[in-house]
mmCIF file of N, CA and C in Angstrom:
data_model
loop_
_atom_site.group_PDB
_atom_site.id
_atom_site.type_symbol
_atom_site.label_atom_id
_atom_site.label_comp_id
_atom_site.label_asym_id
_atom_site.label_seq_id
_atom_site.Cartn_x
_atom_site.Cartn_y
_atom_site.Cartn_z
ATOM 1 N N MET A 1 32.050 -217.478 91.713
ATOM 2 C CA MET A 1 33.013 -217.766 90.679
ATOM 3 C C MET A 1 34.092 -218.680 91.261
ATOM 4 N N VAL A 2 34.480 -219.681 90.511
ATOM 5 C CA VAL A 2 35.500 -220.630 90.949
ATOM 6 C C VAL A 2 36.753 -220.418 90.113
ATOM 7 N N HIS A 3 37.891 -220.323 90.787
ATOM 8 C CA HIS A 3 39.175 -220.154 90.109
ATOM 9 C C HIS A 3 40.094 -221.302 90.485
ATOM 10 N N ALA A 4 40.729 -221.917 89.510
ATOM 11 C CA ALA A 4 41.756 -222.934 89.768
ATOM 12 C C ALA A 4 43.101 -222.225 89.729
ATOM 13 N N LEU A 5 43.736 -222.106 90.875
ATOM 14 C CA LEU A 5 45.009 -221.397 90.942
ATOM 15 C C LEU A 5 46.204 -222.306 90.699
ATOM 16 N N VAL A 6 46.038 -223.591 90.977
ATOM 17 C CA VAL A 6 47.115 -224.568 90.826
ATOM 18 C C VAL A 6 46.517 -225.846 90.251
ATOM 19 N N PRO A 7 47.168 -226.483 89.281
ATOM 20 C CA PRO A 7 46.657 -227.753 88.764
ATOM 21 C C PRO A 7 46.630 -228.817 89.869
ATOM 22 N N THR A 8 45.735 -229.775 89.760
ATOM 23 C CA THR A 8 45.595 -230.802 90.796
ATOM 24 C C THR A 8 46.784 -231.758 90.858
ATOM 25 N N ASN A 9 47.654 -231.723 89.868
ATOM 26 C CA ASN A 9 48.827 -232.606 89.895
ATOM 27 C C ASN A 9 50.055 -231.918 90.500
ATOM 28 N N VAL A 10 49.874 -230.731 91.069
ATOM 29 C CA VAL A 10 50.956 -230.004 91.729
ATOM 30 C C VAL A 10 50.652 -229.948 93.225
ATOM 31 N N MET A 11 51.624 -230.363 94.059
ATOM 32 C CA MET A 11 51.419 -230.325 95.506
ATOM 33 C C MET A 11 51.760 -228.937 96.038
ATOM 34 N N CYS A 12 50.844 -228.386 96.826
ATOM 35 C CA CYS A 12 51.040 -227.079 97.448
ATOM 36 C C CYS A 12 50.830 -227.197 98.947
ATOM 37 N N ARG A 13 51.184 -226.150 99.661
ATOM 38 C CA ARG A 13 50.932 -226.112 101.099
ATOM 39 C C ARG A 13 49.543 -225.533 101.314
ATOM 40 N N HIS A 14 48.660 -226.357 101.814
ATOM 41 C CA HIS A 14 47.305 -225.897 102.120
ATOM 42 C C HIS A 14 46.893 -226.325 103.523
ATOM 43 N N ALA A 15 47.106 -227.581 103.845
ATOM 44 C CA ALA A 15 46.749 -228.107 105.161
ATOM 45 C C ALA A 15 47.916 -228.945 105.672
ATOM 46 N N ILE A 16 48.556 -228.474 106.712
ATOM 47 C CA ILE A 16 49.707 -229.179 107.282
ATOM 48 C C ILE A 16 49.342 -230.644 107.522
ATOM 49 N N GLY A 17 50.246 -231.526 107.115
ATOM 50 C CA GLY A 17 50.072 -232.950 107.361
ATOM 51 C C GLY A 17 49.233 -233.687 106.338
ATOM 52 N N LEU A 18 48.612 -232.943 105.433
ATOM 53 C CA LEU A 18 47.766 -233.589 104.422
ATOM 54 C C LEU A 18 48.099 -233.146 103.001
ATOM 55 N N ASN A 19 49.109 -232.320 102.843
ATOM 56 C CA ASN A 19 49.438 -231.820 101.509
ATOM 57 C C ASN A 19 49.785 -232.934 100.530
ATOM 58 N N HIS A 20 50.263 -234.050 101.034
ATOM 59 C CA HIS A 20 50.637 -235.176 100.169
ATOM 60 C C HIS A 20 49.416 -235.880 99.571
ATOM 61 N N VAL A 21 48.227 -235.637 100.121
ATOM 62 C CA VAL A 21 47.016 -236.290 99.618
ATOM 63 C C VAL A 21 45.855 -235.320 99.392
ATOM 64 N N ALA A 22 46.036 -234.051 99.715
ATOM 65 C CA ALA A 22 44.910 -233.106 99.703
ATOM 66 C C ALA A 22 44.814 -232.296 98.417
ATOM 67 N N ILE A 23 43.592 -231.928 98.097
ATOM 68 C CA ILE A 23 43.314 -230.895 97.102
ATOM 69 C C ILE A 23 42.678 -229.766 97.900
ATOM 70 N N GLY A 24 43.379 -228.669 98.034
ATOM 71 C CA GLY A 24 42.893 -227.564 98.862
ATOM 72 C C GLY A 24 41.889 -226.700 98.129
ATOM 73 N N ILE A 25 40.790 -226.423 98.799
ATOM 74 C CA ILE A 25 39.770 -225.519 98.271
ATOM 75 C C ILE A 25 39.621 -224.381 99.268
ATOM 76 N N GLU A 26 39.858 -223.176 98.834
ATOM 77 C CA GLU A 26 39.735 -222.009 99.700
ATOM 78 C C GLU A 26 38.407 -221.329 99.396
ATOM 79 N N ILE A 27 37.592 -221.157 100.421
ATOM 80 C CA ILE A 27 36.293 -220.501 100.270
ATOM 81 C C ILE A 27 36.386 -219.153 100.971
ATOM 82 N N VAL A 28 36.174 -218.080 100.244
ATOM 83 C CA VAL A 28 36.373 -216.738 100.779
ATOM 84 C C VAL A 28 35.201 -216.311 101.652
ATOM 85 N N GLN A 29 35.532 -215.932 102.887
ATOM 86 C CA GLN A 29 34.552 -215.368 103.820
ATOM 87 C C GLN A 29 35.320 -214.713 104.959
ATOM 88 N N ALA A 30 35.200 -213.417 105.078
ATOM 89 C CA ALA A 30 35.816 -212.708 106.200
ATOM 90 C C ALA A 30 35.030 -212.996 107.475
ATOM 91 N N THR A 31 35.719 -212.961 108.610
ATOM 92 C CA THR A 31 35.026 -213.210 109.876
ATOM 93 C C THR A 31 34.416 -211.945 110.465
ATOM 94 N N HIS A 32 34.934 -210.781 110.101
ATOM 95 C CA HIS A 32 34.411 -209.506 110.617
ATOM 96 C C HIS A 32 34.303 -209.528 112.138
ATOM 97 N N GLY A 33 35.292 -210.114 112.812
ATOM 98 C CA GLY A 33 35.294 -210.169 114.265
ATOM 99 C C GLY A 33 34.502 -211.314 114.863
ATOM 100 N N HIS A 34 33.872 -212.108 114.020
ATOM 101 C CA HIS A 34 33.110 -213.267 114.487
ATOM 102 C C HIS A 34 34.007 -214.503 114.494
ATOM 103 N N THR A 35 33.453 -215.618 114.897
ATOM 104 C CA THR A 35 34.203 -216.878 114.939
ATOM 105 C C THR A 35 34.259 -217.543 113.564
ATOM 106 N N SER A 36 35.141 -218.513 113.440
ATOM 107 C CA SER A 36 35.202 -219.310 112.209
ATOM 108 C C SER A 36 33.904 -220.077 111.998
ATOM 109 N N LEU A 37 33.304 -220.537 113.084
ATOM 110 C CA LEU A 37 32.025 -221.241 112.998
ATOM 111 C C LEU A 37 30.978 -220.344 112.343
ATOM 112 N N TRP A 38 30.938 -219.085 112.750
ATOM 113 C CA TRP A 38 30.024 -218.106 112.161
ATOM 114 C C TRP A 38 30.317 -217.949 110.666
ATOM 115 N N ALA A 39 31.598 -217.814 110.317
ATOM 116 C CA ALA A 39 31.980 -217.625 108.915
ATOM 117 C C ALA A 39 31.556 -218.818 108.065
ATOM 118 N N ASP A 40 31.767 -220.023 108.575
ATOM 119 C CA ASP A 40 31.350 -221.228 107.848
ATOM 120 C C ASP A 40 29.844 -221.231 107.622
ATOM 121 N N GLN A 41 29.101 -220.821 108.632
ATOM 122 C CA GLN A 41 27.641 -220.787 108.518
ATOM 123 C C GLN A 41 27.183 -219.761 107.484
ATOM 124 N N GLN A 42 27.929 -218.666 107.336
ATOM 125 C CA GLN A 42 27.600 -217.680 106.302
ATOM 126 C C GLN A 42 27.749 -218.299 104.915
ATOM 127 N N ILE A 43 28.801 -219.076 104.743
ATOM 128 C CA ILE A 43 29.035 -219.749 103.460
ATOM 129 C C ILE A 43 27.928 -220.766 103.190
ATOM 130 N N LEU A 44 27.607 -221.574 104.194
ATOM 131 C CA LEU A 44 26.563 -222.589 104.031
ATOM 132 C C LEU A 44 25.207 -221.972 103.702
ATOM 133 N N ALA A 45 24.985 -220.738 104.129
ATOM 134 C CA ALA A 45 23.700 -220.067 103.906
ATOM 135 C C ALA A 45 23.649 -219.265 102.608
ATOM 136 N N ARG A 46 24.748 -219.217 101.874
ATOM 137 C CA ARG A 46 24.811 -218.435 100.640
ATOM 138 C C ARG A 46 24.652 -219.377 99.447
ATOM 139 N N PRO A 47 23.439 -219.498 98.883
ATOM 140 C CA PRO A 47 23.144 -220.518 97.868
ATOM 141 C C PRO A 47 24.109 -220.570 96.686
ATOM 142 N N ALA A 48 24.388 -219.453 96.057
ATOM 143 C CA ALA A 48 25.240 -219.492 94.860
ATOM 144 C C ALA A 48 26.642 -219.984 95.197
ATOM 145 N N GLN A 49 27.194 -219.499 96.293
ATOM 146 C CA GLN A 49 28.551 -219.885 96.665
ATOM 147 C C GLN A 49 28.623 -221.358 97.067
ATOM 148 N N ILE A 50 27.714 -221.797 97.911
ATOM 149 C CA ILE A 50 27.782 -223.180 98.381
ATOM 150 C C ILE A 50 27.458 -224.168 97.256
ATOM 151 N N GLN A 51 26.574 -223.802 96.346
ATOM 152 C CA GLN A 51 26.274 -224.686 95.211
ATOM 153 C C GLN A 51 27.494 -224.842 94.305
ATOM 154 N N ALA A 52 28.239 -223.755 94.110
ATOM 155 C CA ALA A 52 29.452 -223.835 93.292
ATOM 156 C C ALA A 52 30.494 -224.736 93.951
ATOM 157 N N VAL A 53 30.640 -224.616 95.266
ATOM 158 C CA VAL A 53 31.609 -225.446 95.985
ATOM 159 C C VAL A 53 31.176 -226.908 95.971
ATOM 160 N N LEU A 54 29.907 -227.165 96.197
ATOM 161 C CA LEU A 54 29.406 -228.544 96.156
ATOM 162 C C LEU A 54 29.625 -229.171 94.781
ATOM 163 N N ALA A 55 29.361 -228.417 93.719
ATOM 164 C CA ALA A 55 29.574 -228.932 92.361
ATOM 165 C C ALA A 55 31.048 -229.251 92.134
ATOM 166 N N LEU A 56 31.928 -228.374 92.602
ATOM 167 C CA LEU A 56 33.363 -228.607 92.459
ATOM 168 C C LEU A 56 33.789 -229.862 93.222
ATOM 169 N N VAL A 57 33.344 -229.999 94.453
ATOM 170 C CA VAL A 57 33.725 -231.164 95.261
ATOM 171 C C VAL A 57 33.185 -232.446 94.639
ATOM 172 N N ARG A 58 31.951 -232.425 94.161
ATOM 173 C CA ARG A 58 31.393 -233.620 93.498
ATOM 174 C C ARG A 58 32.241 -234.011 92.289
ATOM 175 N N LYS A 59 32.645 -233.022 91.511
ATOM 176 C CA LYS A 59 33.474 -233.286 90.333
ATOM 177 C C LYS A 59 34.816 -233.900 90.746
ATOM 178 N N LEU A 60 35.443 -233.326 91.762
ATOM 179 C CA LEU A 60 36.726 -233.852 92.236
ATOM 180 C C LEU A 60 36.570 -235.244 92.840
ATOM 181 N N GLN A 61 35.469 -235.479 93.540
ATOM 182 C CA GLN A 61 35.211 -236.816 94.091
ATOM 183 C C GLN A 61 35.119 -237.846 92.973
ATOM 184 N N ALA A 62 34.394 -237.515 91.922
ATOM 185 C CA ALA A 62 34.240 -238.439 90.797
ATOM 186 C C ALA A 62 35.570 -238.652 90.074
ATOM 187 N N GLN A 63 36.304 -237.584 89.881
ATOM 188 C CA GLN A 63 37.561 -237.656 89.137
ATOM 189 C C GLN A 63 38.647 -238.421 89.894
ATOM 190 N N PHE A 64 38.709 -238.233 91.209
ATOM 191 C CA PHE A 64 39.807 -238.802 91.992
ATOM 192 C C PHE A 64 39.378 -239.888 92.981
ATOM 193 N N GLY A 65 38.103 -240.268 92.966
ATOM 194 C CA GLY A 65 37.630 -241.315 93.865
ATOM 195 C C GLY A 65 37.693 -240.925 95.337
ATOM 196 N N ILE A 66 37.380 -239.688 95.631
ATOM 197 C CA ILE A 66 37.442 -239.183 97.009
ATOM 198 C C ILE A 66 36.146 -239.529 97.739
ATOM 199 N N ALA A 67 36.274 -240.220 98.842
ATOM 200 C CA ALA A 67 35.108 -240.565 99.660
ATOM 201 C C ALA A 67 34.584 -239.321 100.373
ATOM 202 N N THR A 68 33.286 -239.275 100.581
ATOM 203 C CA THR A 68 32.695 -238.142 101.295
ATOM 204 C C THR A 68 33.299 -238.014 102.689
ATOM 205 N N SER A 69 33.640 -239.116 103.316
ATOM 206 C CA SER A 69 34.256 -239.068 104.649
ATOM 207 C C SER A 69 35.637 -238.419 104.632
ATOM 208 N N ASP A 70 36.241 -238.302 103.455
ATOM 209 C CA ASP A 70 37.540 -237.647 103.326
ATOM 210 C C ASP A 70 37.427 -236.179 102.930
ATOM 211 N N VAL A 71 36.229 -235.659 102.857
ATOM 212 C CA VAL A 71 36.012 -234.225 102.643
ATOM 213 C C VAL A 71 36.021 -233.601 104.033
ATOM 214 N N ILE A 72 37.073 -232.830 104.324
ATOM 215 C CA ILE A 72 37.267 -232.306 105.675
ATOM 216 C C ILE A 72 37.565 -230.811 105.636
ATOM 217 N N GLY A 73 37.686 -230.225 106.802
ATOM 218 C CA GLY A 73 38.059 -228.821 106.928
ATOM 219 C C GLY A 73 39.375 -228.686 107.667
ATOM 220 N N HIS A 74 39.924 -227.469 107.652
ATOM 221 C CA HIS A 74 41.180 -227.238 108.371
ATOM 222 C C HIS A 74 41.084 -227.672 109.834
ATOM 223 N N ALA A 75 39.969 -227.367 110.472
ATOM 224 C CA ALA A 75 39.827 -227.650 111.904
ATOM 225 C C ALA A 75 39.779 -229.143 112.217
ATOM 226 N N THR A 76 39.508 -229.966 111.226
ATOM 227 C CA THR A 76 39.441 -231.414 111.452
ATOM 228 C C THR A 76 40.634 -232.150 110.844
ATOM 229 N N ALA A 77 41.565 -231.421 110.263
ATOM 230 C CA ALA A 77 42.687 -232.038 109.552
ATOM 231 C C ALA A 77 43.619 -232.827 110.465
ATOM 232 N N ASN A 78 43.913 -232.303 111.645
ATOM 233 C CA ASN A 78 44.894 -232.958 112.521
ATOM 234 C C ASN A 78 44.488 -234.374 112.909
ATOM 235 N N GLY A 79 43.203 -234.638 112.987
ATOM 236 C CA GLY A 79 42.728 -235.955 113.391
ATOM 237 C C GLY A 79 42.445 -236.905 112.242
ATOM 238 N N HIS A 80 42.712 -236.479 111.012
ATOM 239 C CA HIS A 80 42.416 -237.330 109.859
ATOM 240 C C HIS A 80 43.380 -238.511 109.801
ATOM 241 N N ARG A 81 42.894 -239.654 109.355
ATOM 242 C CA ARG A 81 43.692 -240.891 109.310
ATOM 243 C C ARG A 81 44.927 -240.777 108.418
ATOM 244 N N LEU A 82 44.933 -239.869 107.442
ATOM 245 C CA LEU A 82 46.078 -239.715 106.547
ATOM 246 C C LEU A 82 47.025 -238.591 106.976
ATOM 247 N N PHE A 83 46.739 -237.961 108.115
ATOM 248 C CA PHE A 83 47.587 -236.862 108.600
ATOM 249 C C PHE A 83 49.002 -237.374 108.841
ATOM 250 N N LEU A 84 49.986 -236.668 108.282
ATOM 251 C CA LEU A 84 51.389 -237.049 108.435
ATOM 252 C C LEU A 84 52.242 -235.790 108.410
ATOM 253 N N ASP A 85 52.886 -235.504 109.519
ATOM 254 C CA ASP A 85 53.840 -234.402 109.545
ATOM 255 C C ASP A 85 55.028 -234.830 110.392
ATOM 256 N N LYS A 86 56.183 -234.899 109.777
ATOM 257 C CA LYS A 86 57.385 -235.398 110.445
ATOM 258 C C LYS A 86 58.091 -234.335 111.283
ATOM 259 N N GLN A 87 57.620 -233.090 111.208
ATOM 260 C CA GLN A 87 58.228 -232.004 111.970
ATOM 261 C C GLN A 87 57.475 -231.703 113.264
ATOM 262 N N GLY A 88 56.354 -232.384 113.471
ATOM 263 C CA GLY A 88 55.566 -232.141 114.675
ATOM 264 C C GLY A 88 54.619 -230.959 114.568
ATOM 265 N N TRP A 89 54.411 -230.454 113.368
ATOM 266 C CA TRP A 89 53.514 -229.315 113.171
ATOM 267 C C TRP A 89 52.069 -229.780 113.222
ATOM 268 N N ARG A 90 51.186 -228.868 113.546
ATOM 269 C CA ARG A 90 49.749 -229.119 113.554
ATOM 270 C C ARG A 90 49.044 -227.902 112.977
ATOM 271 N N ASN A 91 47.886 -228.128 112.405
ATOM 272 C CA ASN A 91 47.068 -227.028 111.891
ATOM 273 C C ASN A 91 46.482 -226.262 113.066
ATOM 274 N N ASP A 92 46.483 -224.938 112.948
ATOM 275 C CA ASP A 92 45.861 -224.125 113.985
ATOM 276 C C ASP A 92 44.657 -223.354 113.448
ATOM 277 N N HIS A 93 44.272 -223.641 112.226
ATOM 278 C CA HIS A 93 43.096 -222.995 111.644
ATOM 279 C C HIS A 93 41.840 -223.563 112.299
ATOM 280 N N THR A 94 40.867 -222.723 112.488
ATOM 281 C CA THR A 94 39.635 -223.159 113.151
ATOM 282 C C THR A 94 38.439 -223.188 112.207
ATOM 283 N N ASP A 95 38.688 -222.940 110.930
ATOM 284 C CA ASP A 95 37.571 -222.945 109.978
ATOM 285 C C ASP A 95 37.192 -224.365 109.580
ATOM 286 N N TRP A 96 35.944 -224.521 109.308
ATOM 287 C CA TRP A 96 35.319 -225.787 108.934
ATOM 288 C C TRP A 96 35.511 -226.836 110.032
ATOM 289 N N GLN A 97 34.845 -226.530 111.151
ATOM 290 C CA GLN A 97 34.802 -227.458 112.278
ATOM 291 C C GLN A 97 33.822 -228.586 111.972
ATOM 292 N N ALA A 98 33.882 -229.630 112.767
ATOM 293 C CA ALA A 98 33.121 -230.860 112.515
ATOM 294 C C ALA A 98 31.631 -230.646 112.228
ATOM 295 N N PRO A 99 30.898 -229.808 112.982
ATOM 296 C CA PRO A 99 29.463 -229.655 112.684
ATOM 297 C C PRO A 99 29.199 -229.093 111.282
ATOM 298 N N ASN A 100 30.002 -228.126 110.855
ATOM 299 C CA ASN A 100 29.796 -227.554 109.526
ATOM 300 C C ASN A 100 30.295 -228.480 108.425
ATOM 301 N N VAL A 101 31.340 -229.252 108.702
ATOM 302 C CA VAL A 101 31.786 -230.266 107.736
ATOM 303 C C VAL A 101 30.681 -231.304 107.554
ATOM 304 N N ALA A 102 30.058 -231.714 108.648
ATOM 305 C CA ALA A 102 28.958 -232.687 108.567
ATOM 306 C C ALA A 102 27.804 -232.135 107.739
ATOM 307 N N GLU A 103 27.482 -230.873 107.932
ATOM 308 C CA GLU A 103 26.411 -230.243 107.139
ATOM 309 C C GLU A 103 26.797 -230.211 105.666
ATOM 310 N N PHE A 104 28.031 -229.827 105.374
ATOM 311 C CA PHE A 104 28.505 -229.789 103.989
ATOM 312 C C PHE A 104 28.423 -231.178 103.360
ATOM 313 N N ARG A 105 28.919 -232.185 104.066
ATOM 314 C CA ARG A 105 28.888 -233.562 103.547
ATOM 315 C C ARG A 105 27.462 -234.025 103.275
ATOM 316 N N SER A 106 26.534 -233.632 104.122
ATOM 317 C CA SER A 106 25.141 -234.071 103.944
ATOM 318 C C SER A 106 24.537 -233.519 102.660
ATOM 319 N N ARG A 107 25.110 -232.461 102.135
ATOM 320 C CA ARG A 107 24.602 -231.850 100.900
ATOM 321 C C ARG A 107 25.259 -232.424 99.647
ATOM 322 N N LEU A 108 26.316 -233.199 99.827
ATOM 323 C CA LEU A 108 27.009 -233.761 98.653
ATOM 324 C C LEU A 108 26.175 -234.839 97.971
#
């Protein structure tokens, strides 16, 4: 099930340094003591959940002209070309690391 908690025209805090250009999508998966990499892989392996997320991202890409290369995860946010934080903050989230982002993008 997909829930829109905030309209896309409202800026919220989701990913430090990218809130000015990001649409945050939160995918629920507990780690149960495992790594974020493990949690991401659980999501990628769950057909109904990943299909819903892919459909949502495709819709947002079409609506807002978002390139697949700009579909990123928290763990890759600090290195994104649009990253901007004037306070010196950085994301410390480890979810959606580069290998799983690449897998997600390949399915778009």
